[in-house]
Every structure is written in structure tokens, then in C-alpha cells.
Amino acid sequence: MDPVSQLASAGTFRALKEPLAFLRALELLFAIFAFATCGGYSGGLRLSVDCVNKTESNLSIDIAFAYPFRLHQVTFEVPTCEGKERQKVALIGDSSSSAEFFVTVAVFAFLYSLAATVVYIFFQNKYRENNRGPLIDFIVTVVFSFLWLVGSSAWAKGLSDVKVATDPKEVLLLMSACKQPSNKCMAVHSPVMSSLNTSVVFGFLNFILWAGNIWFVFKETGWHSSGQRYLSDPMEKRSSSYNQGGYNQDSYGSSGGYSQQAGLGPSSDEFGQQPSGPASFTNQI
């Protein structure tokens, strides 16, 4: 049997049916979607400037931008409608920090999810041998949950800035020719941001997945088992003391009831001595 078949036979793929491994597999896929939709983006817009002097017009001004969205480095030339002079214009803004942080979190989350899924499938016994593996897994899961929340929120704000900076109406305001009423400036087409919007959605979905997986990873740690033992010990003591108290109460009740019944009527000796009182009294008389 070849090594791959041996691994496949030794690997418990049934682990993927458990929430812990199943959520890791989903995190793996969603991380791919997150960094692919953001890191692989490239878009652009097209503007037109129609001068009074048609020879100076430019009806197809293409402006391209891409990840990591250092928009202040995106420059293009436009006519000034004042002879052959050209104006060099640059977009405004820099969202590279939030975009790169988001993609970095997604890449490392993908790598960790891939490694954890392999461990769950092929090395599950070693993973549960001691508390070290689950404990490391728990800490990393908590850290990535926080990073996904921060990264997704920061990238959502960065994407909002990118949309404003690449809005054709805002870009037209940067051109001196468009400030003259005699010239006609318009947008031919606007940038398509659907994939970037999808990346933000996948970012928050990843946060939900990682945060939800915290509980299932915590159940594998020794903290959860020790907490269960701590809760079960007082309950056992309570139940044992209750049973002991109930037994004593029953014994006391039975003995007490017997004594009480015995003390209700006179004894045979007392009953036999009752006639002696009146008899002695008549003899004295």
C-alpha cells in the first residue's frame, strides 16, 4: 500500500463531521475567499473632458488602480483646455495599511486552518494526548477571532475611503478644466466594487466562524474538564448528604413513633397496681 493510501486509511475523516474540524474546514475556505477577493482586485474608471476647442478634448481618460490601494500614487494626465498644456492629477487617499493587514490576517488564518485540519484528521490521537495541543489551539483561535474583527472593521473603513476617492464626481473636481462651465466633463463608467464588498462580508463571516469555534476548542482543553469536575463534586456531596440525612430521619421517625406509641398507654405493672390504692383505703377505714 502506498503512503498516501496508508495516510488516508489511518486518517479519521469522520472528524470532519464534528463541529471542531468542520468549522476549521469552513474557515479554510472563507479565508481563501477573503484574501482572493481583496488581494486580487484591480479596477478603474473612465472620464471624458470635452473642451470648447475640440482639438484639446480627451473623451477617454482611463484611471486604473488596484490592491493595495495606494491611491495617492495613481496619477494620470488630463487636458486643461488651454492650449496643449496637460495637467497631471493624482487620486487622494491611501488605504494600503488596512487592506494589507486584512489580507495578511486572511493568509495566516488560511495556513493555520489548513494545518489544524490536517492534525484533526490524521493526528487526532496525538492532539488529544495532553493538554498542550488543545491549549495552543484555543489561544490561537481567540487571537485570530480578535484579528478578524479588527481587520474586517479596518478594511470596511478603508473600502469606504476608496469608494469616495474613486468616485467620478470627486475625481472630476480635481481637474482644473472641469471648473470652467464652458467645458463638459463627465464619467464614462464607474469602478466596480462588488468583489471588494464581498471581501468585507467574508471578513466578518470569518470572525463569526472563529468566534463560534472558540467554544468547541475550549471543550478540548483541560480547563473545561477541570471545570466539569469542580461542578460535579459539590453535587455529589450534596446528594450523598441528602441521602444520609433522609436515612437518619426515617430511622428517627420509626423509633420515635414506636416510643411515642409505647408511652401513650400505661404499662401492665401500673395497670395492675391501680386497684391496690382503693383496697388499702377501705382496710384502714
PDB file of C-alpha atoms in Angstrom:
ATOM      1  CA  MET A   1       0.000   0.000   0.000  1.00  0.00           C
ATOM      2  CA  ASP A   2       1.422   3.397  -0.956  1.00  0.00           C
ATOM      3  CA  PRO A   3       1.999   6.073   1.739  1.00  0.00           C
ATOM      4  CA  VAL A   4      -0.920   8.197   0.565  1.00  0.00           C
ATOM      5  CA  SER A   5      -3.335   5.272   0.911  1.00  0.00           C
ATOM      6  CA  GLN A   6      -1.924   4.477   4.340  1.00  0.00           C
ATOM      7  CA  LEU A   7      -2.481   8.045   5.472  1.00  0.00           C
ATOM      8  CA  ALA A   8      -5.961   8.031   4.017  1.00  0.00           C
ATOM      9  CA  SER A   9      -6.785   4.784   5.772  1.00  0.00           C
ATOM     10  CA  ALA A  10      -5.215   5.920   9.032  1.00  0.00           C
ATOM     11  CA  GLY A  11      -6.840   9.331   8.910  1.00  0.00           C
ATOM     12  CA  THR A  12     -10.221   9.548  10.553  1.00  0.00           C
ATOM     13  CA  PHE A  13     -12.130  11.605   8.028  1.00  0.00           C
ATOM     14  CA  ARG A  14     -15.114  11.220  10.290  1.00  0.00           C
ATOM     15  CA  ALA A  15     -13.545  14.042  12.293  1.00  0.00           C
ATOM     16  CA  LEU A  16     -14.865  16.428   9.640  1.00  0.00           C
ATOM     17  CA  LYS A  17     -18.362  15.595  10.824  1.00  0.00           C
ATOM     18  CA  GLU A  18     -17.542  17.015  14.241  1.00  0.00           C
ATOM     19  CA  PRO A  19     -18.080  20.771  14.778  1.00  0.00           C
ATOM     20  CA  LEU A  20     -14.424  21.416  15.615  1.00  0.00           C
ATOM     21  CA  ALA A  21     -12.983  20.090  12.339  1.00  0.00           C
ATOM     22  CA  PHE A  22     -15.987  21.118  10.240  1.00  0.00           C
ATOM     23  CA  LEU A  23     -15.675  24.752  11.296  1.00  0.00           C
ATOM     24  CA  ARG A  24     -11.923  24.643  10.632  1.00  0.00           C
ATOM     25  CA  ALA A  25     -12.634  23.469   7.082  1.00  0.00           C
ATOM     26  CA  LEU A  26     -15.105  26.339   6.613  1.00  0.00           C
ATOM     27  CA  GLU A  27     -12.542  28.792   7.979  1.00  0.00           C
ATOM     28  CA  LEU A  28     -10.087  27.438   5.420  1.00  0.00           C
ATOM     29  CA  LEU A  29     -12.455  28.139   2.515  1.00  0.00           C
ATOM     30  CA  PHE A  30     -13.676  31.501   3.775  1.00  0.00           C
ATOM     31  CA  ALA A  31     -10.101  32.706   4.327  1.00  0.00           C
ATOM     32  CA  ILE A  32      -9.337  31.909   0.674  1.00  0.00           C
ATOM     33  CA  PHE A  33     -12.364  33.896  -0.463  1.00  0.00           C
ATOM     34  CA  ALA A  34     -11.415  36.820   1.794  1.00  0.00           C
ATOM     35  CA  PHE A  35      -7.852  37.369   0.578  1.00  0.00           C
ATOM     36  CA  ALA A  36      -8.658  36.435  -3.030  1.00  0.00           C
ATOM     37  CA  THR A  37     -11.466  38.991  -3.397  1.00  0.00           C
ATOM     38  CA  CYS A  38      -9.391  41.741  -1.781  1.00  0.00           C
ATOM     39  CA  GLY A  39      -5.806  40.979  -2.792  1.00  0.00           C
ATOM     40  CA  GLY A  40      -6.675  40.118  -6.376  1.00  0.00           C
ATOM     41  CA  TYR A  41      -8.696  43.241  -7.101  1.00  0.00           C
ATOM     42  CA  SER A  42      -7.930  45.624  -9.944  1.00  0.00           C
ATOM     43  CA  GLY A  43     -10.365  48.181 -11.236  1.00  0.00           C
ATOM     44  CA  GLY A  44     -10.636  51.554 -12.868  1.00  0.00           C
ATOM     45  CA  LEU A  45     -12.844  54.324 -14.148  1.00  0.00           C
ATOM     46  CA  ARG A  46     -13.064  56.326 -17.353  1.00  0.00           C
ATOM     47  CA  LEU A  47     -13.693  60.048 -17.675  1.00  0.00           C
ATOM     48  CA  SER A  48     -14.092  62.438 -20.574  1.00  0.00           C
ATOM     49  CA  VAL A  49     -13.240  66.125 -20.892  1.00  0.00           C
ATOM     50  CA  ASP A  50     -14.896  67.947 -23.771  1.00  0.00           C
ATOM     51  CA  CYS A  51     -13.260  71.327 -24.265  1.00  0.00           C
ATOM     52  CA  VAL A  52     -14.665  74.248 -26.210  1.00  0.00           C
ATOM     53  CA  ASN A  53     -11.806  73.725 -28.611  1.00  0.00           C
ATOM     54  CA  LYS A  54     -12.476  70.144 -29.709  1.00  0.00           C
ATOM     55  CA  THR A  55      -8.850  69.531 -30.609  1.00  0.00           C
ATOM     56  CA  GLU A  56      -7.920  69.875 -26.960  1.00  0.00           C
ATOM     57  CA  SER A  57     -10.576  67.411 -25.750  1.00  0.00           C
ATOM     58  CA  ASN A  58      -9.931  63.964 -24.370  1.00  0.00           C
ATOM     59  CA  LEU A  59     -13.011  61.760 -24.297  1.00  0.00           C
ATOM     60  CA  SER A  60     -11.319  58.655 -22.889  1.00  0.00           C
ATOM     61  CA  ILE A  61      -9.262  59.196 -19.746  1.00  0.00           C
ATOM     62  CA  ASP A  62      -8.591  55.827 -18.093  1.00  0.00           C
ATOM     63  CA  ILE A  63      -7.667  55.678 -14.433  1.00  0.00           C
ATOM     64  CA  ALA A  64      -6.616  52.271 -13.117  1.00  0.00           C
ATOM     65  CA  PHE A  65      -5.999  51.297  -9.506  1.00  0.00           C
ATOM     66  CA  ALA A  66      -5.535  48.001  -7.646  1.00  0.00           C
ATOM     67  CA  TYR A  67      -4.551  46.392  -4.375  1.00  0.00           C
ATOM     68  CA  PRO A  68      -3.024  47.623  -2.043  1.00  0.00           C
ATOM     69  CA  PHE A  69      -4.873  50.873  -2.903  1.00  0.00           C
ATOM     70  CA  ARG A  70      -2.109  53.443  -2.569  1.00  0.00           C
ATOM     71  CA  LEU A  71      -4.302  55.893  -4.442  1.00  0.00           C
ATOM     72  CA  HIS A  72      -2.022  58.870  -3.920  1.00  0.00           C
ATOM     73  CA  GLN A  73       0.449  57.117  -6.216  1.00  0.00           C
ATOM     74  CA  VAL A  74      -2.123  56.742  -9.020  1.00  0.00           C
ATOM     75  CA  THR A  75      -1.526  59.608 -11.457  1.00  0.00           C
ATOM     76  CA  PHE A  76      -2.995  60.487 -14.853  1.00  0.00           C
ATOM     77  CA  GLU A  77      -2.870  63.402 -17.294  1.00  0.00           C
ATOM     78  CA  VAL A  78      -5.882  65.435 -18.358  1.00  0.00           C
ATOM     79  CA  PRO A  79      -6.281  68.384 -20.739  1.00  0.00           C
ATOM     80  CA  THR A  80      -6.515  71.862 -19.304  1.00  0.00           C
ATOM     81  CA  CYS A  81      -8.474  73.165 -22.309  1.00  0.00           C
ATOM     82  CA  GLU A  82      -5.908  75.981 -22.505  1.00  0.00           C
ATOM     83  CA  GLY A  83      -3.813  75.017 -25.463  1.00  0.00           C
ATOM     84  CA  LYS A  84      -1.770  71.859 -25.477  1.00  0.00           C
ATOM     85  CA  GLU A  85      -0.876  72.108 -21.833  1.00  0.00           C
ATOM     86  CA  ARG A  86      -1.631  68.991 -19.767  1.00  0.00           C
ATOM     87  CA  GLN A  87      -2.382  68.690 -16.064  1.00  0.00           C
ATOM     88  CA  LYS A  88      -1.027  65.806 -14.000  1.00  0.00           C
ATOM     89  CA  VAL A  89      -3.552  64.717 -11.400  1.00  0.00           C
ATOM     90  CA  ALA A  90      -3.261  62.149  -8.594  1.00  0.00           C
ATOM     91  CA  LEU A  91      -6.012  60.456  -6.662  1.00  0.00           C
ATOM     92  CA  ILE A  92      -6.407  61.190  -2.969  1.00  0.00           C
ATOM     93  CA  GLY A  93      -6.027  58.689  -0.145  1.00  0.00           C
ATOM     94  CA  ASP A  94      -4.046  55.656   0.982  1.00  0.00           C
ATOM     95  CA  SER A  95      -5.858  52.565   2.237  1.00  0.00           C
ATOM     96  CA  SER A  96      -2.895  50.232   1.915  1.00  0.00           C
ATOM     97  CA  SER A  97      -2.443  49.674   5.653  1.00  0.00           C
ATOM     98  CA  SER A  98      -5.950  48.357   6.267  1.00  0.00           C
ATOM     99  CA  ALA A  99      -6.023  46.343   3.037  1.00  0.00           C
ATOM    100  CA  GLU A 100      -2.638  44.718   3.653  1.00  0.00           C
ATOM    101  CA  PHE A 101      -3.494  43.955   7.264  1.00  0.00           C
ATOM    102  CA  PHE A 102      -6.749  42.313   6.169  1.00  0.00           C
ATOM    103  CA  VAL A 103      -5.020  40.156   3.549  1.00  0.00           C
ATOM    104  CA  THR A 104      -2.216  39.222   5.964  1.00  0.00           C
ATOM    105  CA  VAL A 105      -4.725  38.012   8.563  1.00  0.00           C
ATOM    106  CA  ALA A 106      -6.553  36.035   5.880  1.00  0.00           C
ATOM    107  CA  VAL A 107      -3.371  34.348   4.620  1.00  0.00           C
ATOM    108  CA  PHE A 108      -2.164  33.328   8.075  1.00  0.00           C
ATOM    109  CA  ALA A 109      -5.665  32.183   9.034  1.00  0.00           C
ATOM    110  CA  PHE A 110      -5.709  30.024   5.904  1.00  0.00           C
ATOM    111  CA  LEU A 111      -2.341  28.457   6.760  1.00  0.00           C
ATOM    112  CA  TYR A 112      -3.301  27.746  10.352  1.00  0.00           C
ATOM    113  CA  SER A 113      -6.699  26.330   9.384  1.00  0.00           C
ATOM    114  CA  LEU A 114      -5.021  24.053   6.864  1.00  0.00           C
ATOM    115  CA  ALA A 115      -2.511  22.785   9.429  1.00  0.00           C
ATOM    116  CA  ALA A 116      -5.180  22.346  12.116  1.00  0.00           C
ATOM    117  CA  THR A 117      -7.467  20.427   9.759  1.00  0.00           C
ATOM    118  CA  VAL A 118      -4.630  18.031   8.877  1.00  0.00           C
ATOM    119  CA  VAL A 119      -3.932  17.495  12.586  1.00  0.00           C
ATOM    120  CA  TYR A 120      -7.600  16.840  13.335  1.00  0.00           C
ATOM    121  CA  ILE A 121      -7.836  14.242  10.568  1.00  0.00           C
ATOM    122  CA  PHE A 122      -4.520  12.374  10.733  1.00  0.00           C
ATOM    123  CA  PHE A 123      -3.085  13.134  14.184  1.00  0.00           C
ATOM    124  CA  GLN A 124      -6.153  13.361  16.376  1.00  0.00           C
ATOM    125  CA  ASN A 125      -4.779  10.955  18.989  1.00  0.00           C
ATOM    126  CA  LYS A 126      -1.585  12.962  19.408  1.00  0.00           C
ATOM    127  CA  TYR A 127      -3.629  16.158  19.512  1.00  0.00           C
ATOM    128  CA  ARG A 128      -5.601  14.829  22.496  1.00  0.00           C
ATOM    129  CA  GLU A 129      -2.639  13.122  24.182  1.00  0.00           C
ATOM    130  CA  ASN A 130      -2.094  16.003  26.566  1.00  0.00           C
ATOM    131  CA  ASN A 131      -3.469  19.452  27.181  1.00  0.00           C
ATOM    132  CA  ARG A 132      -0.763  21.307  25.240  1.00  0.00           C
ATOM    133  CA  GLY A 133      -2.263  20.874  21.770  1.00  0.00           C
ATOM    134  CA  PRO A 134      -5.823  21.955  22.655  1.00  0.00           C
ATOM    135  CA  LEU A 135      -4.487  24.811  24.786  1.00  0.00           C
ATOM    136  CA  ILE A 136      -2.386  26.219  21.936  1.00  0.00           C
ATOM    137  CA  ASP A 137      -5.310  25.728  19.583  1.00  0.00           C
ATOM    138  CA  PHE A 138      -7.611  27.612  21.957  1.00  0.00           C
ATOM    139  CA  ILE A 139      -5.239  30.583  22.345  1.00  0.00           C
ATOM    140  CA  VAL A 140      -4.648  30.841  18.586  1.00  0.00           C
ATOM    141  CA  THR A 141      -8.390  30.677  17.913  1.00  0.00           C
ATOM    142  CA  VAL A 142      -9.071  33.535  20.329  1.00  0.00           C
ATOM    143  CA  VAL A 143      -6.277  35.638  18.804  1.00  0.00           C
ATOM    144  CA  PHE A 144      -7.493  35.088  15.232  1.00  0.00           C
ATOM    145  CA  SER A 145     -11.068  35.917  16.249  1.00  0.00           C
ATOM    146  CA  PHE A 146      -9.855  39.273  17.524  1.00  0.00           C
ATOM    147  CA  LEU A 147      -7.678  39.853  14.440  1.00  0.00           C
ATOM    148  CA  TRP A 148     -10.570  39.101  12.092  1.00  0.00           C
ATOM    149  CA  LEU A 149     -12.794  41.579  13.917  1.00  0.00           C
ATOM    150  CA  VAL A 150     -10.152  44.328  13.850  1.00  0.00           C
ATOM    151  CA  GLY A 151      -9.044  43.598  10.296  1.00  0.00           C
ATOM    152  CA  SER A 152     -12.549  43.439   8.873  1.00  0.00           C
ATOM    153  CA  SER A 153     -13.604  46.646  10.608  1.00  0.00           C
ATOM    154  CA  ALA A 154     -10.475  48.484   9.463  1.00  0.00           C
ATOM    155  CA  TRP A 155     -10.849  47.240   5.891  1.00  0.00           C
ATOM    156  CA  ALA A 156     -14.538  48.218   5.837  1.00  0.00           C
ATOM    157  CA  LYS A 157     -13.489  51.773   6.715  1.00  0.00           C
ATOM    158  CA  GLY A 158     -10.657  51.642   4.170  1.00  0.00           C
ATOM    159  CA  LEU A 159     -13.015  50.434   1.452  1.00  0.00           C
ATOM    160  CA  SER A 160     -15.343  53.324   2.225  1.00  0.00           C
ATOM    161  CA  ASP A 161     -12.433  55.723   1.697  1.00  0.00           C
ATOM    162  CA  VAL A 162     -11.514  54.008  -1.576  1.00  0.00           C
ATOM    163  CA  LYS A 163     -15.076  54.406  -2.852  1.00  0.00           C
ATOM    164  CA  VAL A 164     -15.065  58.112  -2.041  1.00  0.00           C
ATOM    165  CA  ALA A 165     -11.629  58.706  -3.578  1.00  0.00           C
ATOM    166  CA  THR A 166     -12.521  56.874  -6.820  1.00  0.00           C
ATOM    167  CA  ASP A 167     -15.971  58.369  -7.192  1.00  0.00           C
ATOM    168  CA  PRO A 168     -16.014  60.001 -10.671  1.00  0.00           C
ATOM    169  CA  LYS A 169     -17.677  63.125  -9.291  1.00  0.00           C
ATOM    170  CA  GLU A 170     -14.879  63.564  -6.759  1.00  0.00           C
ATOM    171  CA  VAL A 171     -12.182  62.912  -9.356  1.00  0.00           C
ATOM    172  CA  LEU A 172     -13.672  65.476 -11.752  1.00  0.00           C
ATOM    173  CA  LEU A 173     -13.351  68.115  -9.054  1.00  0.00           C
ATOM    174  CA  LEU A 174      -9.573  67.622  -9.129  1.00  0.00           C
ATOM    175  CA  MET A 175      -9.353  68.786 -12.786  1.00  0.00           C
ATOM    176  CA  SER A 176      -8.927  72.486 -13.483  1.00  0.00           C
ATOM    177  CA  ALA A 177     -10.679  72.173 -16.875  1.00  0.00           C
ATOM    178  CA  CYS A 178     -13.845  70.881 -15.208  1.00  0.00           C
ATOM    179  CA  LYS A 179     -14.082  74.018 -13.069  1.00  0.00           C
ATOM    180  CA  GLN A 180     -14.865  76.075 -16.170  1.00  0.00           C
ATOM    181  CA  PRO A 181     -18.572  75.996 -17.123  1.00  0.00           C
ATOM    182  CA  SER A 182     -17.780  76.123 -20.836  1.00  0.00           C
ATOM    183  CA  ASN A 183     -16.100  72.685 -20.706  1.00  0.00           C
ATOM    184  CA  LYS A 184     -18.107  69.486 -20.348  1.00  0.00           C
ATOM    185  CA  CYS A 185     -16.731  66.826 -18.027  1.00  0.00           C
ATOM    186  CA  MET A 186     -18.483  63.535 -17.401  1.00  0.00           C
ATOM    187  CA  ALA A 187     -17.907  59.952 -16.271  1.00  0.00           C
ATOM    188  CA  VAL A 188     -17.952  57.278 -18.944  1.00  0.00           C
ATOM    189  CA  HIS A 189     -18.066  54.414 -16.446  1.00  0.00           C
ATOM    190  CA  SER A 190     -17.519  53.995 -12.722  1.00  0.00           C
ATOM    191  CA  PRO A 191     -15.369  51.385 -10.959  1.00  0.00           C
ATOM    192  CA  VAL A 192     -16.996  48.068  -9.998  1.00  0.00           C
ATOM    193  CA  MET A 193     -16.601  47.379  -6.284  1.00  0.00           C
ATOM    194  CA  SER A 194     -18.628  44.174  -5.946  1.00  0.00           C
ATOM    195  CA  SER A 195     -15.646  41.939  -5.199  1.00  0.00           C
ATOM    196  CA  LEU A 196     -14.347  44.360  -2.565  1.00  0.00           C
ATOM    197  CA  ASN A 197     -17.758  44.424  -0.907  1.00  0.00           C
ATOM    198  CA  THR A 198     -17.672  40.625  -0.922  1.00  0.00           C
ATOM    199  CA  SER A 199     -14.278  40.641   0.783  1.00  0.00           C
ATOM    200  CA  VAL A 200     -15.689  42.663   3.696  1.00  0.00           C
ATOM    201  CA  VAL A 201     -18.589  40.220   4.026  1.00  0.00           C
ATOM    202  CA  PHE A 202     -16.215  37.270   4.081  1.00  0.00           C
ATOM    203  CA  GLY A 203     -14.099  39.057   6.663  1.00  0.00           C
ATOM    204  CA  PHE A 204     -16.966  39.331   9.139  1.00  0.00           C
ATOM    205  CA  LEU A 205     -18.109  35.787   8.322  1.00  0.00           C
ATOM    206  CA  ASN A 206     -14.624  34.611   9.231  1.00  0.00           C
ATOM    207  CA  PHE A 207     -14.890  36.454  12.533  1.00  0.00           C
ATOM    208  CA  ILE A 208     -18.202  34.711  13.268  1.00  0.00           C
ATOM    209  CA  LEU A 209     -16.721  31.306  12.406  1.00  0.00           C
ATOM    210  CA  TRP A 210     -13.601  31.759  14.527  1.00  0.00           C
ATOM    211  CA  ALA A 211     -15.531  33.213  17.460  1.00  0.00           C
ATOM    212  CA  GLY A 212     -18.050  30.369  17.296  1.00  0.00           C
ATOM    213  CA  ASN A 213     -15.259  27.810  17.208  1.00  0.00           C
ATOM    214  CA  ILE A 214     -13.816  29.092  20.488  1.00  0.00           C
ATOM    215  CA  TRP A 215     -16.325  27.041  22.480  1.00  0.00           C
ATOM    216  CA  PHE A 216     -15.601  23.783  20.649  1.00  0.00           C
ATOM    217  CA  VAL A 217     -11.846  24.244  21.063  1.00  0.00           C
ATOM    218  CA  PHE A 218     -12.327  25.128  24.738  1.00  0.00           C
ATOM    219  CA  LYS A 219     -14.135  21.823  25.294  1.00  0.00           C
ATOM    220  CA  GLU A 220     -10.941  20.015  24.234  1.00  0.00           C
ATOM    221  CA  THR A 221      -8.806  21.761  26.859  1.00  0.00           C
ATOM    222  CA  GLY A 222      -8.190  20.657  30.432  1.00  0.00           C
ATOM    223  CA  TRP A 223      -9.879  23.818  31.681  1.00  0.00           C
ATOM    224  CA  HIS A 224     -13.249  22.523  30.570  1.00  0.00           C
ATOM    225  CA  SER A 225     -12.766  19.065  32.113  1.00  0.00           C
ATOM    226  CA  SER A 226     -11.495  20.526  35.409  1.00  0.00           C
ATOM    227  CA  GLY A 227     -14.480  22.860  35.493  1.00  0.00           C
ATOM    228  CA  GLN A 228     -16.801  19.915  34.972  1.00  0.00           C
ATOM    229  CA  ARG A 229     -15.151  18.047  37.862  1.00  0.00           C
ATOM    230  CA  TYR A 230     -15.390  21.138  40.057  1.00  0.00           C
ATOM    231  CA  LEU A 231     -19.117  21.381  39.390  1.00  0.00           C
ATOM    232  CA  SER A 232     -19.782  17.652  39.794  1.00  0.00           C
ATOM    233  CA  ASP A 233     -18.008  17.263  43.199  1.00  0.00           C
ATOM    234  CA  PRO A 234     -20.319  19.606  45.195  1.00  0.00           C
ATOM    235  CA  MET A 235     -23.348  17.984  43.584  1.00  0.00           C
ATOM    236  CA  GLU A 236     -22.163  14.521  44.613  1.00  0.00           C
ATOM    237  CA  LYS A 237     -21.516  15.714  48.170  1.00  0.00           C
ATOM    238  CA  ARG A 238     -24.931  17.310  48.256  1.00  0.00           C
ATOM    239  CA  SER A 239     -26.679  14.172  47.068  1.00  0.00           C
ATOM    240  CA  SER A 240     -24.780  11.909  49.491  1.00  0.00           C
ATOM    241  CA  SER A 241     -25.504  14.167  52.468  1.00  0.00           C
ATOM    242  CA  TYR A 242     -29.146  14.341  51.456  1.00  0.00           C
ATOM    243  CA  ASN A 243     -29.419  10.571  51.296  1.00  0.00           C
ATOM    244  CA  GLN A 244     -27.690  10.213  54.663  1.00  0.00           C
ATOM    245  CA  GLY A 245     -29.956  12.775  56.242  1.00  0.00           C
ATOM    246  CA  GLY A 246     -33.042  11.107  54.844  1.00  0.00           C
ATOM    247  CA  TYR A 247     -31.962   7.727  56.232  1.00  0.00           C
ATOM    248  CA  ASN A 248     -31.403   9.147  59.747  1.00  0.00           C
ATOM    249  CA  GLN A 249     -34.696  10.959  59.637  1.00  0.00           C
ATOM    250  CA  ASP A 250     -36.527   7.782  58.713  1.00  0.00           C
ATOM    251  CA  SER A 251     -34.786   5.838  61.478  1.00  0.00           C
ATOM    252  CA  TYR A 252     -35.537   8.542  63.977  1.00  0.00           C
ATOM    253  CA  GLY A 253     -39.115   8.709  62.853  1.00  0.00           C
ATOM    254  CA  SER A 254     -39.645   4.981  63.202  1.00  0.00           C
ATOM    255  CA  SER A 255     -38.010   4.732  66.627  1.00  0.00           C
ATOM    256  CA  GLY A 256     -39.649   7.879  67.855  1.00  0.00           C
ATOM    257  CA  GLY A 257     -43.029   6.740  66.688  1.00  0.00           C
ATOM    258  CA  TYR A 258     -42.601   3.433  68.443  1.00  0.00           C
ATOM    259  CA  SER A 259     -41.611   5.112  71.696  1.00  0.00           C
ATOM    260  CA  GLN A 260     -44.462   7.537  71.388  1.00  0.00           C
ATOM    261  CA  GLN A 261     -46.963   4.724  70.921  1.00  0.00           C
ATOM    262  CA  ALA A 262     -45.470   2.891  73.871  1.00  0.00           C
ATOM    263  CA  GLY A 263     -45.771   5.953  76.077  1.00  0.00           C
ATOM    264  CA  LEU A 264     -49.411   6.630  75.237  1.00  0.00           C
ATOM    265  CA  GLY A 265     -50.924   3.927  77.484  1.00  0.00           C
ATOM    266  CA  PRO A 266     -49.984   2.668  80.960  1.00  0.00           C
ATOM    267  CA  SER A 267     -47.831  -0.388  81.382  1.00  0.00           C
ATOM    268  CA  SER A 268     -49.137  -3.653  82.596  1.00  0.00           C
ATOM    269  CA  ASP A 269     -47.475  -3.148  86.005  1.00  0.00           C
ATOM    270  CA  GLU A 270     -49.066   0.212  86.508  1.00  0.00           C
ATOM    271  CA  PHE A 271     -52.432  -1.138  85.426  1.00  0.00           C
ATOM    272  CA  GLY A 272     -52.087  -3.981  87.933  1.00  0.00           C
ATOM    273  CA  GLN A 273     -51.232  -1.648  90.812  1.00  0.00           C
ATOM    274  CA  GLN A 274     -54.236   0.625  90.357  1.00  0.00           C
ATOM    275  CA  PRO A 275     -56.706  -1.461  92.449  1.00  0.00           C
ATOM    276  CA  SER A 276     -54.276  -1.539  95.383  1.00  0.00           C
ATOM    277  CA  GLY A 277     -54.968   2.062  96.227  1.00  0.00           C
ATOM    278  CA  PRO A 278     -58.692   1.788  96.991  1.00  0.00           C
ATOM    279  CA  ALA A 279     -58.333  -1.611  98.729  1.00  0.00           C
ATOM    280  CA  SER A 280     -55.831  -0.339 101.286  1.00  0.00           C
ATOM    281  CA  PHE A 281     -58.001   2.694 101.934  1.00  0.00           C
ATOM    282  CA  THR A 282     -61.034   0.514 102.915  1.00  0.00           C
ATOM    283  CA  ASN A 283     -58.907  -1.621 105.195  1.00  0.00           C
ATOM    284  CA  GLN A 284     -57.734   1.480 107.059  1.00  0.00           C
ATOM    285  CA  ILE A 285     -61.328   2.575 107.498  1.00  0.00           C
TER     286      ILE A 285
END
